Amino acid sequence: MEPTPNNTQSLPTGTRLEQFVIERVLGAGGFGVTYLATDSRLNRKVVIKENLPAQFCFRDPASLTVAPRHSHGDDATNFLWSLENFSKEAALLASLEHPGIVRVLHSFESLGTAYFVMPFVEGETFDELVRQIERRPFTEDELRGLLDRVLSALDHLHQRGIYHRDIKPGNILITNEGVPVLIDFGSARQRLSERSMTVVESAGYTPFEQLQSRGNVGPWSDLYALGATLVKAITGEALPKAADRAFDDPYKPLADIPIWLERFSVAFLSGVDGALQMRPKDRWQNAGEWKAHLHQSTAAKAESTVPESKVEVTATPQQAPNAVHTSSPLPLPTVEERDFLLAYQMPIRMCWIPPGEFLMGSPGNELGRQPDETQHRVQITRGFWVGKYPVTQAQWRAVMGSNPSHFIGENLPVESVSWLEICNDSQGAGGFLSRINSTAPSGFSFDLPSEAEWEYACRARTDAHLNHGKNLSYDTGECQNLDEVAWYAGNSGFRTQPVGQKIPNAWGLHDMHGNIAEWCMDFYGDYANKWDTDPAGTFTGLYRVYRGGSWINGPKDCRSSSRAGVAPETHLRNLGFRLVLCTSPFIHENQ
């Protein structure tokens, strides 16, 4: 993001606030200033937000202290109220934990006013991407992926009684990993504006009820602003101001305009139109309603695009010798291992995973469970082989002839590889999977695991037993002996470690909970809230799933049920993969 030039009220570069040193102004408005700063204790960049409602207060240029414009009367009262409200807002935001919301790390008072500190997340605002749509328009799949993630974040907020109140393209940050994150909440300044009888409006995005002193503000208000954001992303033009729509509405629904129906499905456009009704009661009432419509239309869209020639194939479950094949709960199975030697002279040791059933996801919030971990029963009907270890740098180099990893070592897991480099041809040279599948044994194919296969293999049927008596809690997916089974932030030395040094799970798999996170085949999306058989995730999306903790993660991210997604072209130092080898036919519907 481009920094905003300093205004006369902002702190100068080099100012120290507790352990934080101001570097520059990122943004400034009538209610506060946002700074980029350095945390001198932890040697990291942070963002600091300062309470500075200019209509009530001023900064003394010599002492840098902030004070009310008048020591008595409305200015003094309103400034004191702003401090209290700002601090309450900080405490509320600090309680949130969602990948689509930037958390508050710390709050404090200094120089006569209040501040809170947030992580510095690198990326660019959605507004910056929207400005490029003439050269590079968004596809429906891209906007569906963005919408799905932002709706999840809003649902997290709204269920806690929090409203953003200022959603617009400039307040959605797309991180370098491709994750949309809500920034710059307008709740505090909206309440302050109501108290001072002033109007705060982001023209084209603020719904009419937010312009009223006692308007019916609710989840539908944020959804209106999100719908307006999508209008800008689709058309390049902002929605008319709410006041201009009040009587003779010039807005024509997107689903009624032929030019947009040529590029987007009527279901997707009608979903956006449903958020933009003038009367709150006529809109989507909550994020869940819009998400349900989005997912239903996604499934319908996928079904409508299946080629007529597609043949449905039913496979008979295959088993390795002596593999267990009965319904859970079960005794811990005997580990069945086998080396597969490919033409690249690259042996891959794999463990047999028998078919079965398990509860996927997590049932409660007590261990940091995210809303997208909804627990549901899954049946895996086919057995499969899965890599005993993550793919190493030596194995990657044997196939691809290069090593993209940041941490170098033959027996370290390969990392900094994208989903596309693993799964797709690259400039005709062939991705990792296409190369090794040319040498796979007859009747087998190498692949990435589906998300369900990954969690099933990680849990190793611990519904009745804990691994080694204590390893993995089936209900929550929490590792009870993390130091024994995983490399994570508490023991890794903040780097990857050679594979196979920690104890394996009951099916013989090492490093599932930590060392590196691992790509899966699926698009990232909500689980089906029902019994599911061999699920392969949603049909479309912007992101691919990755699973497992890594050397940089804390314990809650090392749970078997923890999940996340990033853009398939992403390269991360804590993200690699392991292989599955499946008996044919094995179909990933979304490949």
mmCIF file of C-alpha atoms in Angstrom, residues 346 389-418 421-422 432 448 496-499 511 515-519 550-551 571-579:
data_model
loop_
_atom_site.group_PDB
_atom_site.id
_atom_site.type_symbol
_atom_site.label_atom_id
_atom_site.label_comp_id
_atom_site.label_asym_id
_atom_site.label_seq_id
_atom_site.Cartn_x
_atom_site.Cartn_y
_atom_site.Cartn_z
ATOM 1 C CA MET A 346 13.946 -42.099 -6.168
ATOM 2 C CA TYR A 389 7.356 -38.535 5.206
ATOM 3 C CA PRO A 390 6.839 -35.242 3.398
ATOM 4 C CA VAL A 391 8.604 -35.128 0.019
ATOM 5 C CA THR A 392 12.246 -34.226 0.650
ATOM 6 C CA GLN A 393 14.512 -31.860 -1.218
ATOM 7 C CA ALA A 394 16.508 -34.813 -2.572
ATOM 8 C CA GLN A 395 13.329 -36.359 -3.992
ATOM 9 C CA TRP A 396 12.181 -33.077 -5.533
ATOM 10 C CA ARG A 397 15.585 -32.484 -7.134
ATOM 11 C CA ALA A 398 15.658 -36.024 -8.548
ATOM 12 C CA VAL A 399 12.436 -35.327 -10.421
ATOM 13 C CA MET A 400 12.601 -31.603 -11.183
ATOM 14 C CA GLY A 401 16.359 -30.967 -11.373
ATOM 15 C CA SER A 402 16.273 -27.978 -9.020
ATOM 16 C CA ASN A 403 15.663 -27.082 -5.378
ATOM 17 C CA PRO A 404 13.449 -24.060 -4.586
ATOM 18 C CA SER A 405 13.693 -24.418 -0.790
ATOM 19 C CA HIS A 406 14.761 -21.673 1.593
ATOM 20 C CA PHE A 407 16.286 -24.044 4.171
ATOM 21 C CA ILE A 408 18.733 -26.309 2.344
ATOM 22 C CA GLY A 409 19.335 -29.975 3.158
ATOM 23 C CA GLU A 410 18.853 -33.228 1.266
ATOM 24 C CA ASN A 411 16.700 -34.793 3.989
ATOM 25 C CA LEU A 412 14.794 -31.609 4.829
ATOM 26 C CA PRO A 413 11.250 -31.362 3.461
ATOM 27 C CA VAL A 414 11.032 -29.458 0.216
ATOM 28 C CA GLU A 415 9.225 -26.117 0.712
ATOM 29 C CA SER A 416 8.535 -22.902 -1.188
ATOM 30 C CA VAL A 417 6.821 -24.960 -3.900
ATOM 31 C CA SER A 418 3.441 -23.885 -5.218
ATOM 32 C CA GLU A 421 4.298 -26.507 -9.687
ATOM 33 C CA ILE A 422 3.248 -29.791 -8.093
ATOM 34 C CA PHE A 432 6.036 -32.929 -10.344
ATOM 35 C CA LEU A 448 -1.914 -34.979 -3.532
ATOM 36 C CA THR A 496 12.578 -26.987 9.061
ATOM 37 C CA GLN A 497 14.181 -30.156 10.426
ATOM 38 C CA PRO A 498 15.115 -33.482 8.756
ATOM 39 C CA VAL A 499 12.059 -35.665 8.210
ATOM 40 C CA ASP A 511 5.616 -35.073 10.702
ATOM 41 C CA ASN A 515 7.699 -29.470 10.373
ATOM 42 C CA ILE A 516 5.940 -28.175 7.271
ATOM 43 C CA ALA A 517 2.313 -27.640 6.345
ATOM 44 C CA GLU A 518 1.173 -29.701 3.361
ATOM 45 C CA TRP A 519 -0.766 -28.937 0.178
ATOM 46 C CA SER A 550 4.814 -26.228 10.686
ATOM 47 C CA TRP A 551 8.037 -24.990 12.224
ATOM 48 C CA HIS A 571 5.331 -20.072 -2.308
ATOM 49 C CA LEU A 572 5.776 -20.285 1.475
ATOM 50 C CA ARG A 573 8.787 -21.356 3.502
ATOM 51 C CA ASN A 574 6.586 -23.498 5.716
ATOM 52 C CA LEU A 575 4.548 -25.206 2.970
ATOM 53 C CA GLY A 576 5.406 -28.424 1.142
ATOM 54 C CA PHE A 577 3.574 -31.684 0.443
ATOM 55 C CA ARG A 578 3.428 -35.455 0.705
ATOM 56 C CA LEU A 579 2.182 -37.935 -1.878
#
